[in-house]
Structures are given as C-alpha cells and as structure tokens.
mmCIF file of C-alpha atoms in Angstrom:
data_model
loop_
_atom_site.group_PDB
_atom_site.id
_atom_site.type_symbol
_atom_site.label_atom_id
_atom_site.label_comp_id
_atom_site.label_asym_id
_atom_site.label_seq_id
_atom_site.Cartn_x
_atom_site.Cartn_y
_atom_site.Cartn_z
ATOM 1 C CA LEU A 1 -9.718 -16.788 -5.996
ATOM 2 C CA ILE A 2 -12.430 -15.565 -8.367
ATOM 3 C CA GLY A 3 -10.740 -12.370 -9.552
ATOM 4 C CA PRO A 4 -8.019 -13.652 -11.934
ATOM 5 C CA ALA A 5 -10.253 -16.187 -13.685
ATOM 6 C CA ALA A 6 -13.178 -13.755 -13.893
ATOM 7 C CA GLY A 7 -10.945 -10.931 -15.137
ATOM 8 C CA GLY A 8 -9.479 -13.074 -17.884
ATOM 9 C CA ALA A 9 -12.871 -14.322 -19.034
ATOM 10 C CA LEU A 10 -14.417 -10.834 -18.988
ATOM 11 C CA TYR A 11 -11.520 -9.389 -20.957
ATOM 12 C CA ALA A 12 -11.736 -12.149 -23.543
ATOM 13 C CA ARG A 13 -15.522 -11.760 -23.922
ATOM 14 C CA TRP A 14 -16.179 -8.000 -23.676
ATOM 15 C CA GLY A 15 -12.793 -6.302 -23.897
ATOM 16 C CA TYR A 16 -10.570 -4.069 -21.802
ATOM 17 C CA ARG A 17 -13.283 -2.192 -19.858
ATOM 18 C CA ALA A 18 -15.222 -5.232 -18.641
ATOM 19 C CA PRO A 19 -12.937 -6.153 -15.691
ATOM 20 C CA PHE A 20 -13.093 -2.553 -14.461
ATOM 21 C CA VAL A 21 -16.897 -2.523 -14.570
ATOM 22 C CA PHE A 22 -16.805 -5.799 -12.665
ATOM 23 C CA GLY A 23 -14.564 -4.193 -10.055
ATOM 24 C CA MET A 24 -16.790 -1.113 -9.766
ATOM 25 C CA ILE A 25 -19.865 -3.243 -9.080
ATOM 26 C CA PHE A 26 -18.231 -5.260 -6.326
ATOM 27 C CA THR A 27 -16.583 -2.177 -4.831
ATOM 28 C CA ALA A 28 -20.023 -0.546 -4.585
ATOM 29 C CA VAL A 29 -21.361 -3.617 -2.777
ATOM 30 C CA ASP A 30 -18.362 -3.563 -0.450
ATOM 31 C CA PHE A 31 -18.909 0.140 0.274
ATOM 32 C CA ILE A 32 -22.544 -0.441 1.194
ATOM 33 C CA GLY A 33 -21.493 -3.211 3.551
ATOM 34 C CA ARG A 34 -18.951 -0.961 5.251
ATOM 35 C CA VAL A 35 -21.554 1.762 5.736
ATOM 36 C CA LEU A 36 -23.880 -0.726 7.404
ATOM 37 C CA VAL A 37 -21.292 -1.885 9.939
ATOM 38 C CA VAL A 38 -20.061 1.573 10.988
ATOM 39 C CA GLU A 39 -21.081 2.226 14.591
ATOM 40 C CA ASN A 40 -21.591 5.495 16.428
ATOM 41 C CA PRO A 41 -18.662 6.624 18.571
ATOM 42 C CA LEU A 42 -19.025 5.688 22.219
ATOM 43 C CA GLY A 43 -19.051 9.315 23.257
ATOM 44 C CA SER A 44 -22.110 10.079 21.146
ATOM 45 C CA GLN A 45 -24.212 7.235 22.463
ATOM 46 C CA ASP A 46 -27.066 8.466 24.606
ATOM 47 C CA ALA A 47 -27.711 6.868 27.956
ATOM 48 C CA PRO A 48 -30.709 4.555 27.957
ATOM 49 C CA PRO A 49 -33.902 6.103 29.285
ATOM 50 C CA SER A 50 -34.304 5.405 32.972
ATOM 51 C CA GLU A 51 -35.282 7.091 36.206
ATOM 52 C CA PRO A 52 -34.319 10.759 36.779
ATOM 53 C CA ILE A 53 -30.813 11.532 37.936
ATOM 54 C CA GLU A 54 -32.017 12.736 41.315
ATOM 55 C CA ASP A 55 -33.906 9.518 41.900
ATOM 56 C CA LYS A 56 -30.885 7.480 40.892
ATOM 57 C CA GLU A 57 -28.644 9.406 43.259
ATOM 58 C CA GLN A 58 -31.102 8.989 46.110
ATOM 59 C CA GLY A 59 -31.488 5.299 45.370
ATOM 60 C CA SER A 60 -27.742 4.906 45.229
ATOM 61 C CA GLY A 61 -27.307 6.645 48.579
ATOM 62 C CA ALA A 62 -29.942 4.482 50.231
ATOM 63 C CA SER A 63 -28.359 1.314 48.984
ATOM 64 C CA ASP A 64 -24.920 2.518 50.067
ATOM 65 C CA ASP A 65 -26.227 2.990 53.622
ATOM 66 C CA LEU A 66 -27.484 -0.544 53.638
ATOM 67 C CA ASN A 67 -24.361 -1.955 52.011
ATOM 68 C CA PRO A 68 -21.341 0.261 52.754
ATOM 69 C CA THR A 69 -18.938 -2.079 50.936
ATOM 70 C CA ARG A 70 -20.797 -1.778 47.662
ATOM 71 C CA SER A 71 -18.594 -0.316 44.940
ATOM 72 C CA GLU A 72 -19.708 1.977 42.188
ATOM 73 C CA PRO A 73 -20.240 0.303 38.820
ATOM 74 C CA ARG A 74 -17.523 1.185 36.330
ATOM 75 C CA SER A 75 -18.712 2.898 33.188
ATOM 76 C CA ILE A 76 -17.669 1.479 29.845
ATOM 77 C CA LEU A 77 -16.558 4.996 28.929
ATOM 78 C CA THR A 78 -14.081 5.258 31.792
ATOM 79 C CA PRO A 79 -10.652 5.853 30.252
ATOM 80 C CA SER A 80 -7.811 3.466 30.915
ATOM 81 C CA ASN A 81 -5.046 4.430 33.322
ATOM 82 C CA GLU A 82 -2.427 3.585 30.713
ATOM 83 C CA PRO A 83 -1.210 6.633 28.743
ATOM 84 C CA GLU A 84 -2.221 6.640 25.107
ATOM 85 C CA LEU A 85 0.694 6.842 22.706
ATOM 86 C CA SER A 86 0.721 9.297 19.841
ATOM 87 C CA VAL A 87 1.226 8.127 16.275
ATOM 88 C CA LEU A 88 4.920 8.998 16.443
ATOM 89 C CA GLY A 89 5.150 7.241 19.783
ATOM 90 C CA VAL A 90 3.686 4.066 18.306
ATOM 91 C CA VAL A 91 6.053 4.241 15.332
ATOM 92 C CA PHE A 92 9.038 4.729 17.633
ATOM 93 C CA ARG A 93 7.954 1.819 19.796
ATOM 94 C CA LEU A 94 7.622 -0.421 16.743
ATOM 95 C CA MET A 95 11.006 0.638 15.374
ATOM 96 C CA THR A 96 12.750 -0.323 18.608
ATOM 97 C CA SER A 97 11.616 -3.947 18.386
ATOM 98 C CA SER A 98 13.823 -6.202 16.279
ATOM 99 C CA ARG A 99 11.047 -8.800 16.037
ATOM 100 C CA THR A 100 8.636 -6.228 14.644
ATOM 101 C CA LEU A 101 11.160 -4.886 12.145
ATOM 102 C CA VAL A 102 12.007 -8.373 10.908
ATOM 103 C CA ALA A 103 8.356 -9.410 10.592
ATOM 104 C CA LEU A 104 7.462 -6.275 8.639
ATOM 105 C CA SER A 105 10.580 -6.634 6.487
ATOM 106 C CA VAL A 106 9.622 -10.199 5.595
ATOM 107 C CA ILE A 107 6.120 -9.055 4.650
ATOM 108 C CA LEU A 108 7.571 -6.256 2.528
ATOM 109 C CA LEU A 109 10.014 -8.506 0.689
ATOM 110 C CA CYS A 110 7.610 -11.422 0.215
ATOM 111 C CA SER A 111 4.886 -9.153 -1.141
ATOM 112 C CA MET A 112 7.445 -7.702 -3.566
ATOM 113 C CA THR A 113 8.445 -11.124 -4.875
ATOM 114 C CA SER A 114 4.854 -12.301 -5.157
ATOM 115 C CA ILE A 115 3.501 -9.283 -7.017
ATOM 116 C CA ALA A 116 6.597 -9.025 -9.234
ATOM 117 C CA ALA A 117 5.840 -12.537 -10.468
ATOM 118 C CA ASP A 118 2.108 -11.885 -10.775
ATOM 119 C CA VAL A 119 2.501 -8.873 -13.064
ATOM 120 C CA THR A 120 4.922 -10.686 -15.369
ATOM 121 C CA VAL A 121 3.402 -14.185 -15.504
ATOM 122 C CA PRO A 122 0.796 -13.105 -18.135
ATOM 123 C CA LEU A 123 3.528 -11.640 -20.359
ATOM 124 C CA HIS A 124 5.793 -14.655 -19.909
ATOM 125 C CA THR A 125 3.140 -17.291 -20.600
ATOM 126 C CA GLN A 126 1.866 -15.378 -23.620
ATOM 127 C CA ALA A 127 5.370 -14.981 -25.046
ATOM 128 C CA VAL A 128 6.407 -18.603 -24.512
ATOM 129 C CA TRP A 129 3.177 -20.602 -24.902
ATOM 130 C CA GLY A 130 0.841 -18.097 -26.553
ATOM 131 C CA LEU A 131 -1.808 -18.074 -23.806
ATOM 132 C CA ASP A 132 -4.667 -15.592 -24.063
ATOM 133 C CA SER A 133 -6.183 -13.682 -21.137
ATOM 134 C CA ALA A 134 -8.751 -16.373 -20.294
ATOM 135 C CA LYS A 135 -6.116 -19.115 -20.074
ATOM 136 C CA VAL A 136 -3.797 -16.900 -18.033
ATOM 137 C CA GLY A 137 -6.670 -16.413 -15.589
ATOM 138 C CA LEU A 138 -6.896 -20.177 -15.191
ATOM 139 C CA VAL A 139 -3.149 -20.321 -14.480
ATOM 140 C CA PHE A 140 -3.657 -17.826 -11.646
ATOM 141 C CA LEU A 141 -6.620 -19.840 -10.411
ATOM 142 C CA ALA A 142 -4.361 -22.887 -10.138
ATOM 143 C CA ALA A 143 -2.002 -20.798 -8.000
ATOM 144 C CA MET A 144 -4.638 -19.230 -5.750
ATOM 145 C CA ILE A 145 -6.180 -22.478 -4.506
ATOM 146 C CA PRO A 146 -2.919 -23.766 -2.924
ATOM 147 C CA MET A 147 -2.471 -20.395 -1.196
ATOM 148 C CA LEU A 148 -5.830 -20.769 0.537
ATOM 149 C CA ILE A 149 -4.926 -24.246 1.740
ATOM 150 C CA SER A 150 -1.401 -23.383 2.842
ATOM 151 C CA SER A 151 -2.452 -20.501 5.082
ATOM 152 C CA ILE A 152 -4.742 -22.829 7.043
ATOM 153 C CA ILE A 153 -2.072 -25.508 7.364
ATOM 154 C CA ALA A 154 0.570 -22.966 8.399
ATOM 155 C CA GLY A 155 -1.714 -21.513 11.049
ATOM 156 C CA ALA A 156 -2.310 -24.947 12.565
ATOM 157 C CA LEU A 157 1.417 -25.749 12.538
ATOM 158 C CA CYS A 158 2.259 -22.480 14.290
ATOM 159 C CA ASP A 159 0.386 -23.702 17.358
ATOM 160 C CA LYS A 160 2.249 -27.009 17.356
ATOM 161 C CA ILE A 161 5.872 -26.375 16.385
ATOM 162 C CA GLY A 162 6.237 -22.596 16.696
ATOM 163 C CA VAL A 163 6.067 -19.519 14.504
ATOM 164 C CA GLU A 164 9.763 -19.318 13.698
ATOM 165 C CA LYS A 165 9.978 -22.907 12.429
ATOM 166 C CA VAL A 166 6.935 -22.579 10.178
ATOM 167 C CA ALA A 167 8.113 -19.282 8.676
ATOM 168 C CA PHE A 168 11.638 -20.598 8.093
ATOM 169 C CA LEU A 169 10.531 -23.900 6.553
ATOM 170 C CA THR A 170 8.014 -22.287 4.201
ATOM 171 C CA LEU A 171 10.568 -19.746 2.968
ATOM 172 C CA ILE A 172 13.266 -22.372 2.424
ATOM 173 C CA SER A 173 10.842 -24.800 0.744
ATOM 174 C CA GLY A 174 9.692 -22.171 -1.745
ATOM 175 C CA ILE A 175 13.179 -21.294 -3.011
ATOM 176 C CA PRO A 176 13.731 -24.293 -5.360
ATOM 177 C CA TRP A 177 10.450 -23.649 -7.135
ATOM 178 C CA TRP A 178 11.557 -20.184 -8.214
ATOM 179 C CA GLY A 179 14.352 -21.987 -10.044
ATOM 180 C CA ALA A 180 11.890 -24.466 -11.536
ATOM 181 C CA LEU A 181 9.851 -21.578 -12.952
ATOM 182 C CA THR A 182 12.776 -20.636 -15.204
ATOM 183 C CA LYS A 183 12.304 -23.832 -17.229
ATOM 184 C CA GLN A 184 10.290 -23.530 -20.438
ATOM 185 C CA PHE A 185 10.026 -27.087 -21.724
ATOM 186 C CA SER A 186 6.444 -27.690 -20.535
ATOM 187 C CA LEU A 187 3.442 -25.513 -19.703
ATOM 188 C CA ALA A 188 2.104 -28.176 -17.325
ATOM 189 C CA PHE A 189 5.396 -28.198 -15.414
ATOM 190 C CA PHE A 190 5.303 -24.399 -15.211
ATOM 191 C CA ILE A 191 1.755 -24.383 -13.805
ATOM 192 C CA VAL A 192 2.585 -27.051 -11.216
ATOM 193 C CA SER A 193 5.752 -25.204 -10.174
ATOM 194 C CA PHE A 194 3.848 -21.919 -9.954
ATOM 195 C CA ALA A 195 1.179 -23.560 -7.801
ATOM 196 C CA ILE A 196 3.717 -25.141 -5.413
ATOM 197 C CA GLN A 197 5.674 -21.905 -5.130
ATOM 198 C CA SER A 198 2.426 -20.043 -4.379
ATOM 199 C CA PHE A 199 1.611 -22.667 -1.750
ATOM 200 C CA PHE A 200 4.782 -21.908 0.203
ATOM 201 C CA ILE A 201 4.838 -18.134 -0.222
ATOM 202 C CA GLY A 202 1.175 -17.980 0.776
ATOM 203 C CA ALA A 203 1.964 -19.875 3.975
ATOM 204 C CA VAL A 204 4.415 -17.206 5.162
ATOM 205 C CA ALA A 205 1.672 -14.738 6.126
ATOM 206 C CA SER A 206 0.166 -16.868 8.910
ATOM 207 C CA PRO A 207 3.295 -17.170 11.096
ATOM 208 C CA ILE A 208 4.294 -13.550 10.471
ATOM 209 C CA VAL A 209 0.882 -12.212 11.518
ATOM 210 C CA THR A 210 1.042 -14.457 14.586
ATOM 211 C CA GLU A 211 4.466 -13.028 15.384
ATOM 212 C CA LEU A 212 3.150 -9.459 15.146
ATOM 213 C CA ALA A 213 0.242 -10.306 17.449
ATOM 214 C CA ALA A 214 2.627 -11.831 20.015
ATOM 215 C CA VAL A 215 4.843 -8.755 19.943
ATOM 216 C CA ALA A 216 1.827 -6.448 20.340
ATOM 217 C CA ARG A 217 0.781 -8.236 23.525
ATOM 218 C CA GLY A 218 4.098 -7.355 25.135
ATOM 219 C CA MET A 219 4.181 -3.670 24.141
ATOM 220 C CA LYS A 220 2.467 -1.128 26.383
ATOM 221 C CA GLY A 221 0.409 1.342 24.421
ATOM 222 C CA VAL A 222 0.586 -0.732 21.228
ATOM 223 C CA GLY A 223 -2.330 -2.907 20.228
ATOM 224 C CA TYR A 224 -3.045 -5.423 17.513
ATOM 225 C CA ALA A 225 -4.797 -2.696 15.514
ATOM 226 C CA HIS A 226 -1.477 -0.848 15.258
ATOM 227 C CA MET A 227 0.252 -4.015 14.080
ATOM 228 C CA TYR A 228 -2.467 -4.746 11.563
ATOM 229 C CA ALA A 229 -2.223 -1.197 10.209
ATOM 230 C CA ALA A 230 1.559 -1.521 9.900
ATOM 231 C CA PHE A 231 1.091 -4.868 8.151
ATOM 232 C CA ASN A 232 -1.258 -3.326 5.580
ATOM 233 C CA ILE A 233 0.993 -0.317 4.969
ATOM 234 C CA VAL A 234 4.080 -2.467 4.452
ATOM 235 C CA TYR A 235 2.170 -4.949 2.296
ATOM 236 C CA GLY A 236 0.888 -2.114 0.103
ATOM 237 C CA ILE A 237 4.370 -0.654 -0.282
ATOM 238 C CA GLY A 238 5.686 -4.077 -1.241
ATOM 239 C CA ASN A 239 2.986 -4.528 -3.865
ATOM 240 C CA THR A 240 3.715 -1.103 -5.329
ATOM 241 C CA CYS A 241 7.466 -1.583 -5.467
ATOM 242 C CA GLY A 242 7.207 -5.178 -6.641
ATOM 243 C CA SER A 243 4.958 -4.373 -9.587
ATOM 244 C CA VAL A 244 7.300 -1.607 -10.750
ATOM 245 C CA ILE A 245 10.445 -3.702 -10.271
ATOM 246 C CA GLY A 246 8.921 -6.725 -11.972
ATOM 247 C CA GLY A 247 7.789 -4.762 -14.998
ATOM 248 C CA GLN A 248 11.083 -2.913 -15.368
ATOM 249 C CA VAL A 249 13.213 -6.038 -15.044
ATOM 250 C CA TYR A 250 11.065 -8.030 -17.463
ATOM 251 C CA GLY A 251 10.896 -5.229 -20.011
ATOM 252 C CA HIS A 252 14.477 -3.959 -19.989
ATOM 253 C CA VAL A 253 16.619 -7.023 -19.284
ATOM 254 C CA SER A 254 17.236 -9.864 -21.685
ATOM 255 C CA ASP A 255 15.759 -13.064 -20.240
ATOM 256 C CA GLY A 256 13.920 -10.815 -17.808
ATOM 257 C CA TRP A 257 11.790 -13.628 -16.405
ATOM 258 C CA VAL A 258 14.836 -15.735 -15.519
ATOM 259 C CA VAL A 259 16.563 -12.746 -13.913
ATOM 260 C CA LEU A 260 13.427 -11.943 -11.929
ATOM 261 C CA CYS A 261 13.179 -15.508 -10.621
ATOM 262 C CA PHE A 262 16.794 -15.427 -9.420
ATOM 263 C CA ILE A 263 16.178 -12.058 -7.747
ATOM 264 C CA ASN A 264 13.270 -13.680 -5.923
ATOM 265 C CA ILE A 265 15.533 -16.561 -4.888
ATOM 266 C CA CYS A 266 17.960 -14.092 -3.306
ATOM 267 C CA ILE A 267 15.152 -12.210 -1.553
ATOM 268 C CA SER A 268 13.618 -15.425 -0.207
ATOM 269 C CA THR A 269 17.030 -16.521 1.092
ATOM 270 C CA LEU A 270 17.460 -13.167 2.843
ATOM 271 C CA CYS A 271 14.014 -13.507 4.449
ATOM 272 C CA ALA A 272 14.840 -17.014 5.652
ATOM 273 C CA CYS A 273 18.059 -15.744 7.266
ATOM 274 C CA LEU A 274 16.180 -12.923 9.016
ATOM 275 C CA VAL A 275 13.537 -15.324 10.332
ATOM 276 C CA PHE A 276 16.205 -17.784 11.474
ATOM 277 C CA SER A 277 18.035 -15.058 13.389
ATOM 278 C CA PHE A 278 15.305 -12.907 14.937
ATOM 279 C CA THR A 279 11.803 -14.415 14.809
ATOM 280 C CA GLY A 280 10.168 -15.760 17.957
ATOM 281 C CA GLU A 281 10.813 -15.296 21.648
ATOM 282 C CA ASN A 282 13.667 -17.781 21.362
ATOM 283 C CA PRO A 283 15.011 -17.469 17.773
ATOM 284 C CA MET A 284 16.446 -20.529 16.085
ATOM 285 C CA LEU A 285 19.895 -18.943 15.804
ATOM 286 C CA ARG A 286 20.029 -18.513 19.584
ATOM 287 C CA ARG A 287 19.100 -22.165 20.071
ATOM 288 C CA PHE A 288 22.010 -23.281 17.892
ATOM 289 C CA THR A 289 24.579 -20.917 19.363
ATOM 290 C CA ARG A 290 23.664 -21.478 23.028
ATOM 291 C CA PRO A 291 25.093 -25.058 23.223
ATOM 292 C CA LEU A 292 28.340 -23.830 21.658
ATOM 293 C CA THR A 293 28.570 -21.049 24.241
ATOM 294 C CA ILE A 294 28.020 -23.502 27.077
ATOM 295 C CA LEU A 295 30.705 -25.841 25.718
ATOM 296 C CA GLN A 296 33.199 -23.002 25.520
#
C-alpha cells in the first residue's frame, strides 16, 4: 500500500537511487525482526533443571506401584507414527491432485496478469497522459486499497457460499474491466477501471489459499507449510514471467497495452474455466452435469 506511492515520491524528489535506499532500510528492519523470532530447534533445547534422573526414576516407580494404570507422559519430542515424506514425495503427492494443480495454476496465471499490467501501467500512463513518477504512484495507490478490501470480503464469502463460487465470480467479474482499460478517452475512467479490476483480481487469492488448505488437510504427509511454500514458489514464477512478458509485449508490439489487456482477458477466462471444472470438493461443473446424467 505504501510502496508505490512512496517510491514515486522518492524518485521525483531525490532521483533513481532513493527508492532503493528506502528498500534497503526496511529490509534491514525486516531482517532484524526475523532474527528475533527464530527459535532454537527442539532437539537442542535443554531439559529444565529438576531432580536427578535416579530420583525421578525412583519416584516414578513408587507412583506406578500405587497407581498401576498410570500412563507415562508423552514427550513433545516423540516422533509421529506417520512416515515423513521426502521433498520428491511431497511434490509427487501434490502433482497427483487435480485440485492442487488447478489452484497453483490459477495463482501462476493470475500473478502473471497482475504483474504484467503493473510493469507497463507507468509506461502507458506516461505515454498517453504524461504522468510523472509521483502521479503514477498515486494511481497504484488507488489500485492497492481495493485489493485490501476485496481479500477480506472474499474470505468472508468463502465461508458462506463456498470457495469455488467466490473464485469463479471474482475471475468472471474482473474480465470486462481489462477491456475497459484499453480505452484512452479519460484518465479518471482509467484509474477507476484499474481500481475495480484490482479489486476482483485481488479477491482471487483468498479462495485459492483456502482451497490449498482444504486439500492439505486430506493429504497424509503433506501439511499447510508445504502448500504455502508451493504457493510462494508459483507466485514468484508468475511474477517473473509476467514482468518479462508484459515488457516484451508492450515494447515490441504496436498497441502493446491493448494487446496485453486482451491477453489478460484470455488468461482470466481460462482460469475461470479451470475453477468451474475442478475447484472444491464438489466442483460447479459436476453440479451442472449431474442432473443431466440422472435424467438420461
């Protein structure tokens, strides 16, 4: 929320290096915070000082004689009976789940569309309306605020109407606004369209993360940490590919911004079809085809 506006203002006031110095300062603060929250591994934690081992064993034996049904307390370090999967085992388990593959694919494609627009919006607004870096930062600020609101709303709706419906509706609702962004008759219209489009694309993350968490609960040997790691890897790949694709399309194709918006329309439509067909324990496609099967 702060980054785009602050980066634009710093660039306009002190030049190219200022946003990087700003990033270095906050990264240093973040690093210090991470160092403070790192805990010792469980295996290296020393047992709290107490009575000698011999005394504890004698005390335990005496109490067992008095209470033969007493069970031994379970140590927090006792390993689980479930076998721990290797990294390749986790990857194989994830690749065999259609719900996981679809959720990660949607994250990959949506992050590509989002970042492809983000890296080209400054060039487009400068070329069409002559905005400087500070004003472009304000345009991004107008887009970031709806994203914060939409993620909260989408999360609440997931509990009420289901993950698959929220993901499908947000993807479908965002498609027309990619088309609206191709219009150049008004800067105000462009900013409003960009904000609404950001509202819907920002709402996709909540149902998809919920879907990954639900899948993780049903997979033996796979936890939410694995899903979260996969989410971050796929999101990073999408950002990398999207920034390259967006820059190449905008720089080497005539009317590159319009072409990029229509590419994003196609990608969003593909994501909506995937969600409609595979997301959720009872996907929407199965709900529509089941009555037809019964009638036949």
